[in-house]
Amino acid sequence: VWKDFRRWEQLQSSQLTAEIEQKLAHQLHAAVQQCAYYRSLRIPTRNPSEPATQWLHRFPKLSRQTVRERFSDLIADSLRPAVSGPDALSPRQYNWAIVKTGGSTGIPTTVIHDRQGRDWGRATRLYSLQLAGFPLGTPYFRLWGSELDLLNKTASLQQRILSAIHAETLLNAFRARTTNLQAYYDTMRQRPDIQFLMAYVDAASGLAHHITENNLQALSIKKIMACAGTVTQDHRRELQHAFGAEVIDKYGSRECCDIASECSHHTGLHVFSPNVFLEIVDEENKPCPPGTTGNILVTLLNNPGFPMIRYEIGDLAAWAPSQTPCPCGSPFPRITSLQGRQDEMLTTEDGTKLTSVFVRHFVGVILNRHLIWEWQLEQIAQGHFVFRYIPTQRQGLTDNLQELKRSFLRAFGATSHVELHEVEEIPPTASGKHRWILNRCPVSPRA
Ligand SMILES: [Zn+2]
C-alpha cells in the first residue's frame, strides 16, 4: 500500500484524475451493492458515460447523526454478521477495527475501518511524516495528550513497541502544568539531537507561551508538525519564535485518518488523494470555487466495508488556486485557510491549560457509554465547572456521570467543583454553532 501511495505522487494530473475516477467508481458501486443503507436510498444507477465524480453528486451528504442512527446498515453485508454493535471487538485484530471519535464537533461517532482502510490509513500517517520532512525512523518529540495518564494506566506493549519503532519521546501534553512545561523544555534542551516535534497545536502553543514568557532560550527544533487544531498566523509566529522551527500544518481525524498536509513550500495542504476524495461545498451543497470557504465533505476511497461517502466532517476550508502548481511537484490538490473550530482552553486549579481536544476525546470516546446525547462543559470561574448533558437513556447514567465527574476532578484538580446539570436543550451560539467547551474565565492565575 505504501509503495502504491508513493506511485500516486509521481502521477501527471491527467493520470491522477483517471486513478481517482477508477477508485471512486469502485467505492460507490461497492456501497450501492453491498450496503443496506445505500440500497435503501435507491440512488439512480450510474449512466455509462457519467464520470464517478458526477455520479457522486447523486449521493446525499453523510452526517454524523446518520452514521450513529444507521450504523449497522452502513456496514457492508460481508462484514455485518461479525460486528455486533459499536462496541464490538474484532476476534482477529487486523480484519477490521472500531474507530470512535469525538470529532472536531465533539459528538461521539463510531465508524469501522476495514482491513484495506486500515492499511491505507497507516500509509497516510507515514506520508504526512514524510511530507513534513521527518520520515519513519527520524527521532522526534511528541507533545501529546494521553488518556492513559488520566486513567492511571500504562501503555500497552504494542503501544510501547510502536513508540520505539517511531523513535518518539513522549511528552504528555495533558499534564502541561507549569512545572511540567519547564521539565519538557529541559528535556528538549538536553536532547539537541532530536530536532522534530509532533504536537497538538494547543499544546505546542502552551509550551511556546511558557518559553516566551520566561525569556527562555529558543529551542533548536527544526520542524514542528502541528496537529488537531487550526494553525493561525499567530500560532505560526509564536511557534517559530519560541522553537526556532518551521511549522508544518497537518489536517486529519480519527475516522478519516490523515487527510492533508503542508509540504515545505507552505502553499496550502496537499490532499492525500490516494485515500480521500474531498469536496468543498456551500450552504446549498454547490461546489465552492477556489478561494471560497465552504464545508468539507470527505469520501474515503479504500474502505468498502463501511462506506463513508460525502461525510460531513464538520470543518471549513477553501481550495487553493489550481492554476499555480506547488514547486514541490506534487500532483495532489491543495486546500487552504482551514478554519476548524477554535476552541478555548480550560484552566485547572494550578493554572494548567487543558486542551479542549483532549476533553472532547475523553467524554466522546474513552468514557462514552452511549448514554449522553449532547453535552457542554463550561468553566464559569477558577476551579468551577458546569457539565450540561442531554441523556439518551437512564440505565447506567448515574454511574457514567460519576465516572465523568471523577475524571474531571482528576483533570482539573481535586478541589475543583463540578456541577452536573441535566438539561433539555443546549442552546447554540448566536452563529448557530454548538460549543462543547466554554471558558468564561480565560485569564488564569499562574501556579
Ligand atoms: Zn507542495
Short mmCIF file of C-alpha atoms and ligand atoms in Angstrom, two decimals:
data_model
loop_
_atom_site.label_atom_id
_atom_site.label_comp_id
_atom_site.label_asym_id
_atom_site.label_seq_id
_atom_site.Cartn_x
_atom_site.Cartn_y
_atom_site.Cartn_z
CA VAL A 1 0.00 0.00 0.00
CA TRP A 2 2.81 2.36 0.92
CA LYS A 3 4.51 1.75 -2.45
CA ASP A 4 1.24 2.32 -4.27
CA PHE A 5 0.72 5.54 -2.31
CA ARG A 6 4.16 6.77 -3.40
CA ARG A 7 3.39 5.84 -7.01
CA TRP A 8 0.43 8.26 -6.96
CA GLU A 9 2.79 11.03 -6.00
CA GLN A 10 4.52 10.66 -9.39
CA LEU A 11 1.35 10.87 -11.49
CA GLN A 12 0.68 13.59 -14.05
CA SER A 13 -2.51 15.48 -13.34
CA SER A 14 -4.50 13.69 -16.09
CA GLN A 15 -3.34 10.31 -14.76
CA LEU A 16 -4.31 11.39 -11.25
CA THR A 17 -7.81 12.26 -12.43
CA ALA A 18 -8.13 8.84 -14.08
CA GLU A 19 -6.93 6.95 -10.99
CA ILE A 20 -9.28 8.88 -8.70
CA GLU A 21 -12.13 8.23 -11.11
CA GLN A 22 -11.45 4.50 -11.03
CA LYS A 23 -11.18 4.25 -7.25
CA LEU A 24 -14.23 6.41 -6.65
CA ALA A 25 -16.33 4.38 -9.10
CA HIS A 26 -15.27 1.18 -7.35
CA GLN A 27 -16.10 2.56 -3.91
CA LEU A 28 -19.51 3.94 -4.97
CA HIS A 29 -20.50 0.71 -6.73
CA ALA A 30 -19.49 -1.27 -3.65
CA ALA A 31 -21.67 0.99 -1.49
CA VAL A 32 -24.88 0.65 -3.54
CA GLN A 33 -24.39 -3.10 -3.95
CA GLN A 34 -23.16 -4.22 -0.53
CA CYS A 35 -24.57 -1.76 1.91
CA ALA A 36 -28.16 -1.75 3.21
CA TYR A 37 -28.14 1.99 3.88
CA TYR A 38 -27.15 2.91 0.32
CA ARG A 39 -29.53 0.33 -1.18
CA SER A 40 -32.36 1.90 0.80
CA LEU A 41 -31.63 5.29 -0.76
CA ARG A 42 -32.33 3.93 -4.28
CA ILE A 43 -29.63 6.09 -5.81
CA PRO A 44 -30.08 6.28 -9.62
CA THR A 45 -27.80 3.82 -11.43
CA ARG A 46 -24.73 5.31 -12.96
CA ASN A 47 -25.12 6.39 -16.55
CA PRO A 48 -22.34 4.62 -18.57
CA SER A 49 -20.91 7.90 -19.81
CA GLU A 50 -21.19 9.58 -16.44
CA PRO A 51 -17.91 10.10 -14.55
CA ALA A 52 -17.94 8.78 -10.98
CA THR A 53 -17.17 12.30 -9.75
CA GLN A 54 -20.55 13.34 -11.23
CA TRP A 55 -22.40 10.25 -10.04
CA LEU A 56 -21.13 11.12 -6.57
CA HIS A 57 -23.39 14.20 -6.58
CA ARG A 58 -26.43 11.90 -6.55
CA PHE A 59 -25.32 10.57 -3.17
CA PRO A 60 -26.57 12.51 -0.15
CA LYS A 61 -24.22 14.02 2.38
CA LEU A 62 -23.47 11.67 5.25
CA SER A 63 -23.99 13.37 8.58
CA ARG A 64 -22.62 12.17 11.91
CA GLN A 65 -26.19 11.72 13.04
CA THR A 66 -26.85 9.30 10.14
CA VAL A 67 -23.68 7.39 10.98
CA ARG A 68 -24.93 7.00 14.54
CA GLU A 69 -28.51 6.12 13.64
CA ARG A 70 -27.76 3.82 10.69
CA PHE A 71 -24.51 2.37 11.98
CA SER A 72 -25.30 -1.30 11.28
CA ASP A 73 -26.91 -0.51 7.88
CA LEU A 74 -23.71 1.24 6.87
CA ILE A 75 -21.65 -1.92 7.38
CA ALA A 76 -21.14 -3.93 4.18
CA ASP A 77 -23.11 -7.21 4.02
CA SER A 78 -19.98 -9.34 4.24
CA LEU A 79 -18.82 -7.67 7.45
CA ARG A 80 -22.14 -7.11 9.23
CA PRO A 81 -22.51 -10.55 10.86
CA ALA A 82 -19.13 -10.07 12.53
CA VAL A 83 -19.91 -6.66 14.01
CA SER A 84 -22.48 -6.88 16.79
CA GLY A 85 -22.53 -3.16 17.55
CA PRO A 86 -20.50 -0.01 18.11
CA ASP A 87 -18.56 -1.66 20.94
CA ALA A 88 -17.74 -4.92 19.13
CA LEU A 89 -14.19 -6.23 19.01
CA SER A 90 -12.69 -7.98 16.02
CA PRO A 91 -11.55 -11.51 17.01
CA ARG A 92 -8.55 -11.05 14.74
CA GLN A 93 -7.48 -7.51 15.29
CA TYR A 94 -6.34 -6.86 11.79
CA ASN A 95 -9.59 -7.72 10.00
CA TRP A 96 -11.47 -4.61 11.00
CA ALA A 97 -11.45 -2.12 13.81
CA ILE A 98 -14.00 0.05 15.53
CA VAL A 99 -12.89 3.68 15.50
CA LYS A 100 -14.52 6.11 17.88
CA THR A 101 -14.19 9.78 17.55
CA GLY A 102 -15.21 12.91 19.33
CA GLY A 103 -14.51 14.63 16.02
CA SER A 104 -13.98 18.31 15.67
CA THR A 105 -17.55 18.97 16.76
CA GLY A 106 -17.45 16.74 19.81
CA ILE A 107 -20.42 14.47 19.10
CA PRO A 108 -19.33 10.88 19.68
CA THR A 109 -19.43 8.85 16.46
CA THR A 110 -18.37 5.29 15.70
CA VAL A 111 -17.13 4.08 12.33
CA ILE A 112 -15.38 0.94 11.10
CA HIS A 113 -12.09 0.74 9.30
CA ASP A 114 -11.86 -2.47 7.29
CA ARG A 115 -8.54 -4.15 6.59
CA GLN A 116 -7.93 -2.14 3.44
CA GLY A 117 -8.98 1.09 5.14
CA ARG A 118 -6.53 0.50 7.98
CA ASP A 119 -3.61 -0.14 5.62
CA TRP A 120 -4.33 2.98 3.63
CA GLY A 121 -4.89 4.94 6.83
CA ARG A 122 -1.47 3.90 8.05
CA ALA A 123 0.03 4.91 4.71
CA THR A 124 -1.47 8.40 5.14
CA ARG A 125 0.27 8.72 8.50
CA LEU A 126 3.61 7.67 7.04
CA TYR A 127 3.04 10.08 4.20
CA SER A 128 2.38 13.08 6.43
CA LEU A 129 5.59 12.35 8.34
CA GLN A 130 7.49 12.17 5.10
CA LEU A 131 5.92 15.37 3.75
CA ALA A 132 6.80 17.14 6.99
CA GLY A 133 10.41 16.12 6.43
CA PHE A 134 10.82 13.51 9.13
CA PRO A 135 10.40 10.11 7.51
CA LEU A 136 9.99 6.92 9.53
CA GLY A 137 12.96 6.36 11.83
CA THR A 138 13.75 10.04 12.44
CA PRO A 139 13.65 10.63 16.20
CA TYR A 140 11.07 13.16 17.33
CA PHE A 141 9.38 14.53 20.41
CA ARG A 142 5.68 14.00 20.64
CA LEU A 143 3.79 16.50 22.76
CA TRP A 144 0.52 14.71 23.08
CA GLY A 145 -2.47 14.25 25.33
CA SER A 146 -2.84 10.74 26.59
CA GLU A 147 -5.91 9.32 28.24
CA LEU A 148 -3.65 6.71 29.84
CA ASP A 149 -2.47 9.41 32.16
CA LEU A 150 -5.97 10.23 33.33
CA LEU A 151 -6.97 6.64 33.81
CA ASN A 152 -3.68 5.86 35.58
CA LYS A 153 -2.93 3.12 33.09
CA THR A 154 0.38 2.31 31.47
CA ALA A 155 0.90 1.97 27.75
CA SER A 156 0.33 -1.48 26.27
CA LEU A 157 3.26 -3.47 24.94
CA GLN A 158 2.07 -2.82 21.39
CA GLN A 159 1.96 0.93 22.03
CA ARG A 160 5.44 0.89 23.55
CA ILE A 161 6.87 -1.10 20.62
CA LEU A 162 5.25 1.24 18.07
CA SER A 163 6.57 4.18 20.02
CA ALA A 164 10.08 2.73 19.91
CA ILE A 165 9.89 1.99 16.17
CA HIS A 166 8.79 5.56 15.62
CA ALA A 167 11.73 6.75 17.76
CA GLU A 168 9.43 9.07 19.65
CA THR A 169 9.98 10.73 23.01
CA LEU A 170 6.58 11.28 24.54
CA LEU A 171 5.84 14.46 26.46
CA ASN A 172 2.37 14.29 27.87
CA ALA A 173 0.52 17.42 26.83
CA PHE A 174 -2.31 16.60 29.13
CA ARG A 175 -0.02 17.17 32.10
CA ALA A 176 1.10 20.51 30.75
CA ARG A 177 1.34 22.11 34.18
CA THR A 178 3.73 24.99 34.54
CA THR A 179 6.30 22.82 36.31
CA ASN A 180 5.92 20.15 33.63
CA LEU A 181 6.31 22.70 30.87
CA GLN A 182 9.68 23.58 32.34
CA ALA A 183 10.54 19.87 32.52
CA TYR A 184 9.58 19.42 28.86
CA TYR A 185 11.68 22.39 27.96
CA ASP A 186 14.63 20.94 29.90
CA THR A 187 14.18 17.52 28.27
CA MET A 188 14.17 19.13 24.86
CA ARG A 189 17.26 21.20 25.70
CA GLN A 190 19.07 18.06 26.86
CA ARG A 191 18.35 16.24 23.60
CA PRO A 192 19.59 18.61 20.90
CA ASP A 193 19.95 15.54 18.67
CA ILE A 194 16.15 15.40 18.38
CA GLN A 195 15.07 18.16 16.05
CA PHE A 196 11.48 17.32 15.27
CA LEU A 197 8.32 17.83 17.24
CA MET A 198 4.86 16.46 16.65
CA ALA A 199 2.29 18.25 18.77
CA TYR A 200 -1.27 19.30 19.33
CA VAL A 201 -1.44 22.90 18.20
CA ASP A 202 -2.85 23.93 21.58
CA ALA A 203 -0.15 22.08 23.48
CA ALA A 204 2.75 23.37 21.38
CA SER A 205 1.35 26.83 21.76
CA GLY A 206 1.21 26.40 25.56
CA LEU A 207 4.87 25.41 25.64
CA ALA A 208 5.79 28.26 23.29
CA HIS A 209 3.99 30.66 25.61
CA HIS A 210 5.98 29.33 28.56
CA ILE A 211 9.26 29.82 26.67
CA THR A 212 8.40 33.35 25.60
CA GLU A 213 7.01 34.47 28.96
CA ASN A 214 10.06 33.26 30.85
CA ASN A 215 12.52 34.60 28.32
CA LEU A 216 13.97 31.14 27.81
CA GLN A 217 16.38 30.49 25.01
CA ALA A 218 14.67 29.26 21.83
CA LEU A 219 14.90 25.51 21.29
CA SER A 220 16.78 24.07 18.36
CA ILE A 221 13.81 22.29 16.84
CA LYS A 222 13.86 22.15 13.05
CA LYS A 223 10.27 21.31 12.29
CA ILE A 224 7.01 21.11 14.16
CA MET A 225 4.16 19.06 12.80
CA ALA A 226 1.07 20.77 14.17
CA CYS A 227 -1.96 18.51 14.52
CA ALA A 228 -5.51 18.57 15.89
CA GLY A 229 -6.29 22.23 15.60
CA THR A 230 -6.27 25.27 13.42
CA VAL A 231 -2.84 26.78 12.88
CA THR A 232 -3.46 30.52 12.80
CA GLN A 233 -0.85 33.05 11.68
CA ASP A 234 -0.46 33.93 15.37
CA HIS A 235 0.29 30.30 16.22
CA ARG A 236 2.81 30.09 13.42
CA ARG A 237 4.64 33.23 14.56
CA GLU A 238 4.57 32.16 18.19
CA LEU A 239 5.89 28.66 17.44
CA GLN A 240 8.54 29.90 15.04
CA HIS A 241 9.72 32.38 17.62
CA ALA A 242 9.82 30.03 20.61
CA PHE A 243 11.15 26.91 18.92
CA GLY A 244 13.02 28.50 16.04
CA ALA A 245 11.22 25.90 13.94
CA GLU A 246 9.37 25.66 10.69
CA VAL A 247 5.71 24.79 11.27
CA ILE A 248 4.03 22.15 9.12
CA ASP A 249 0.25 22.17 9.35
CA LYS A 250 -1.38 18.76 9.16
CA TYR A 251 -5.09 18.01 8.93
CA GLY A 252 -6.62 14.70 9.86
CA SER A 253 -9.17 12.98 12.04
CA ARG A 254 -9.56 9.62 13.70
CA GLU A 255 -12.36 8.48 11.44
CA CYS A 256 -10.79 9.68 8.16
CA CYS A 257 -7.09 9.23 9.10
CA ASP A 258 -4.65 11.86 7.84
CA ILE A 259 -6.35 13.92 5.14
CA ALA A 260 -3.94 16.64 4.04
CA SER A 261 -0.67 18.25 5.00
CA GLU A 262 1.57 21.12 4.05
CA CYS A 263 4.85 20.44 2.29
CA SER A 264 7.88 22.61 2.99
CA HIS A 265 6.72 25.18 0.41
CA HIS A 266 3.68 26.18 2.52
CA THR A 267 1.37 26.63 -0.45
CA GLY A 268 -1.58 25.06 1.33
CA LEU A 269 -2.26 21.49 2.47
CA HIS A 270 -1.86 18.75 -0.15
CA VAL A 271 -4.88 16.44 -0.07
CA PHE A 272 -3.94 12.76 0.25
CA SER A 273 -5.72 11.80 -2.97
CA PRO A 274 -4.90 8.07 -2.88
CA ASN A 275 -7.12 7.70 0.18
CA VAL A 276 -9.64 10.56 0.24
CA PHE A 277 -11.73 12.45 -2.25
CA LEU A 278 -12.61 15.89 -0.89
CA GLU A 279 -15.36 18.28 -1.88
CA ILE A 280 -15.83 21.79 -0.56
CA VAL A 281 -19.44 22.90 -0.80
CA ASP A 282 -21.52 25.93 0.16
CA GLU A 283 -24.75 26.04 2.18
CA GLU A 284 -26.71 24.79 -0.85
CA ASN A 285 -24.27 21.94 -1.48
CA LYS A 286 -22.87 23.63 -4.56
CA PRO A 287 -19.11 23.23 -5.12
CA CYS A 288 -17.14 26.26 -3.93
CA PRO A 289 -14.71 27.83 -6.40
CA PRO A 290 -11.05 28.14 -5.30
CA GLY A 291 -10.63 30.74 -2.58
CA THR A 292 -14.20 30.43 -1.27
CA THR A 293 -14.59 28.82 2.12
CA GLY A 294 -17.12 26.02 2.47
CA ASN A 295 -17.88 22.76 4.26
CA ILE A 296 -15.53 19.85 3.69
CA LEU A 297 -17.12 16.58 2.52
CA VAL A 298 -14.88 13.52 2.72
CA THR A 299 -15.25 10.34 0.68
CA LEU A 300 -12.97 7.51 1.79
CA LEU A 301 -11.64 5.65 -1.25
CA ASN A 302 -10.39 2.48 0.41
CA ASN A 303 -12.96 1.43 2.98
CA PRO A 304 -15.69 -0.63 1.23
CA GLY A 305 -16.51 -2.44 4.49
CA PHE A 306 -18.01 0.78 5.87
CA PRO A 307 -18.55 3.28 3.06
CA MET A 308 -18.17 6.89 4.10
CA ILE A 309 -19.38 8.93 1.17
CA ARG A 310 -19.62 12.71 1.28
CA TYR A 311 -19.11 12.57 5.02
CA GLU A 312 -19.66 15.91 6.73
CA ILE A 313 -16.58 16.10 8.86
CA GLY A 314 -17.54 19.48 10.31
CA ASP A 315 -14.54 21.54 9.20
CA LEU A 316 -14.32 24.50 6.86
CA ALA A 317 -11.70 25.12 4.17
CA ALA A 318 -11.16 26.59 0.70
CA TRP A 319 -9.39 25.22 -2.37
CA ALA A 320 -6.06 26.81 -3.24
CA PRO A 321 -5.90 28.32 -6.74
CA SER A 322 -5.43 25.37 -9.09
CA GLN A 323 -3.53 27.30 -11.79
CA THR A 324 -0.43 27.66 -9.68
CA PRO A 325 1.22 24.27 -9.11
CA CYS A 326 3.24 23.76 -5.94
CA PRO A 327 7.02 23.95 -6.51
CA CYS A 328 7.35 20.54 -4.79
CA GLY A 329 5.82 18.98 -7.91
CA SER A 330 3.09 17.08 -6.06
CA PRO A 331 0.03 16.46 -8.24
CA PHE A 332 -2.24 16.41 -5.17
CA PRO A 333 -4.70 19.34 -4.95
CA ARG A 334 -4.32 21.77 -2.09
CA ILE A 335 -6.69 23.27 0.45
CA THR A 336 -6.03 26.49 2.29
CA SER A 337 -7.40 28.51 5.17
CA LEU A 338 -8.54 25.54 7.17
CA GLN A 339 -10.84 27.01 9.75
CA GLY A 340 -11.58 24.30 12.21
CA ARG A 341 -13.28 25.28 15.36
CA GLN A 342 -11.26 27.50 17.62
CA ASP A 343 -11.98 26.05 20.99
CA GLU A 344 -10.86 27.58 24.17
CA MET A 345 -8.62 26.03 26.74
CA LEU A 346 -9.78 25.14 30.21
CA THR A 347 -7.82 26.13 33.29
CA THR A 348 -7.14 23.72 36.14
CA GLU A 349 -6.61 24.59 39.80
CA ASP A 350 -2.85 25.04 39.41
CA GLY A 351 -3.09 27.17 36.31
CA THR A 352 -2.56 24.40 33.79
CA LYS A 353 -4.22 24.97 30.45
CA LEU A 354 -6.15 21.89 29.45
CA THR A 355 -6.68 21.33 25.75
CA SER A 356 -10.29 21.02 24.75
CA VAL A 357 -9.29 18.44 22.11
CA PHE A 358 -8.44 16.17 24.95
CA VAL A 359 -11.66 16.79 26.90
CA ARG A 360 -13.73 16.06 23.80
CA HIS A 361 -11.81 12.87 23.19
CA PHE A 362 -12.28 11.87 26.78
CA VAL A 363 -16.02 12.50 27.04
CA GLY A 364 -16.83 11.44 23.49
CA VAL A 365 -14.62 8.38 23.23
CA ILE A 366 -12.95 6.99 26.33
CA LEU A 367 -15.86 7.26 28.74
CA ASN A 368 -18.56 7.29 26.10
CA ARG A 369 -21.17 4.73 27.15
CA HIS A 370 -23.73 5.95 24.61
CA LEU A 371 -25.92 7.34 27.38
CA ILE A 372 -25.38 11.02 26.68
CA TRP A 373 -26.66 12.61 23.53
CA GLU A 374 -25.21 16.07 23.82
CA TRP A 375 -23.08 17.83 26.36
CA GLN A 376 -21.29 21.01 27.13
CA LEU A 377 -18.58 21.73 29.64
CA GLU A 378 -18.38 25.27 30.82
CA GLN A 379 -15.84 26.78 33.13
CA ILE A 380 -17.68 29.53 34.98
CA ALA A 381 -14.88 30.50 37.38
CA GLN A 382 -11.47 29.36 38.52
CA GLY A 383 -11.99 25.78 39.78
CA HIS A 384 -15.69 25.82 38.98
CA PHE A 385 -17.17 23.82 36.10
CA VAL A 386 -20.66 23.02 34.86
CA PHE A 387 -21.26 19.89 32.82
CA ARG A 388 -24.58 20.03 30.97
CA TYR A 389 -25.92 16.92 29.33
CA ILE A 390 -28.93 15.56 27.50
CA PRO A 391 -29.32 11.87 28.34
CA THR A 392 -30.38 9.24 25.79
CA GLN A 393 -31.27 6.66 28.44
CA ARG A 394 -31.34 6.31 32.21
CA GLN A 395 -29.88 2.87 32.78
CA GLY A 396 -26.27 3.26 33.88
CA LEU A 397 -26.42 7.02 33.55
CA THR A 398 -25.68 7.81 37.20
CA ASP A 399 -22.56 5.62 37.14
CA ASN A 400 -21.39 7.12 33.87
CA LEU A 401 -21.86 10.65 35.22
CA GLN A 402 -19.92 9.82 38.37
CA GLU A 403 -17.13 8.34 36.23
CA LEU A 404 -17.01 11.53 34.21
CA LYS A 405 -17.07 13.68 37.32
CA ARG A 406 -14.21 11.74 38.91
CA SER A 407 -12.18 12.14 35.73
CA PHE A 408 -12.88 15.85 35.58
CA LEU A 409 -11.72 16.23 39.18
CA ARG A 410 -8.58 14.27 38.38
CA ALA A 411 -8.02 16.54 35.40
CA PHE A 412 -8.98 19.91 36.89
CA GLY A 413 -7.77 19.31 40.44
CA ALA A 414 -9.35 17.64 43.45
CA THR A 415 -10.53 20.91 44.98
CA SER A 416 -12.45 21.81 41.84
CA HIS A 417 -16.17 21.92 41.87
CA VAL A 418 -18.05 20.19 39.05
CA GLU A 419 -21.81 20.63 38.79
CA LEU A 420 -23.81 18.16 36.74
CA HIS A 421 -26.87 19.65 35.11
CA GLU A 422 -29.36 17.61 33.14
CA VAL A 423 -30.92 19.87 30.53
CA GLU A 424 -33.42 19.53 27.71
CA GLU A 425 -31.56 21.73 25.33
CA ILE A 426 -28.08 23.14 24.91
CA PRO A 427 -28.52 26.43 23.11
CA PRO A 428 -26.12 27.06 20.22
CA THR A 429 -24.15 30.29 19.91
CA ALA A 430 -25.50 33.31 18.04
CA SER A 431 -23.90 31.98 14.85
CA GLY A 432 -25.80 28.71 15.28
CA LYS A 433 -22.81 26.60 16.27
CA HIS A 434 -22.76 24.18 19.13
CA ARG A 435 -20.00 24.91 21.61
CA TRP A 436 -18.77 21.88 23.53
CA ILE A 437 -16.28 23.77 25.61
CA LEU A 438 -16.83 27.23 27.00
CA ASN A 439 -14.46 29.08 29.23
CA ARG A 440 -15.82 32.13 30.99
CA CYS A 441 -12.60 32.80 32.86
CA PRO A 442 -9.85 32.55 30.27
CA VAL A 443 -7.31 34.51 32.34
CA SER A 444 -5.87 32.19 34.94
CA PRO A 445 -3.67 32.85 37.94
CA ARG A 446 -0.27 31.27 37.47
CA ALA A 447 0.83 28.34 39.56
ZN ZN B 1 3.92 21.07 -2.23
#
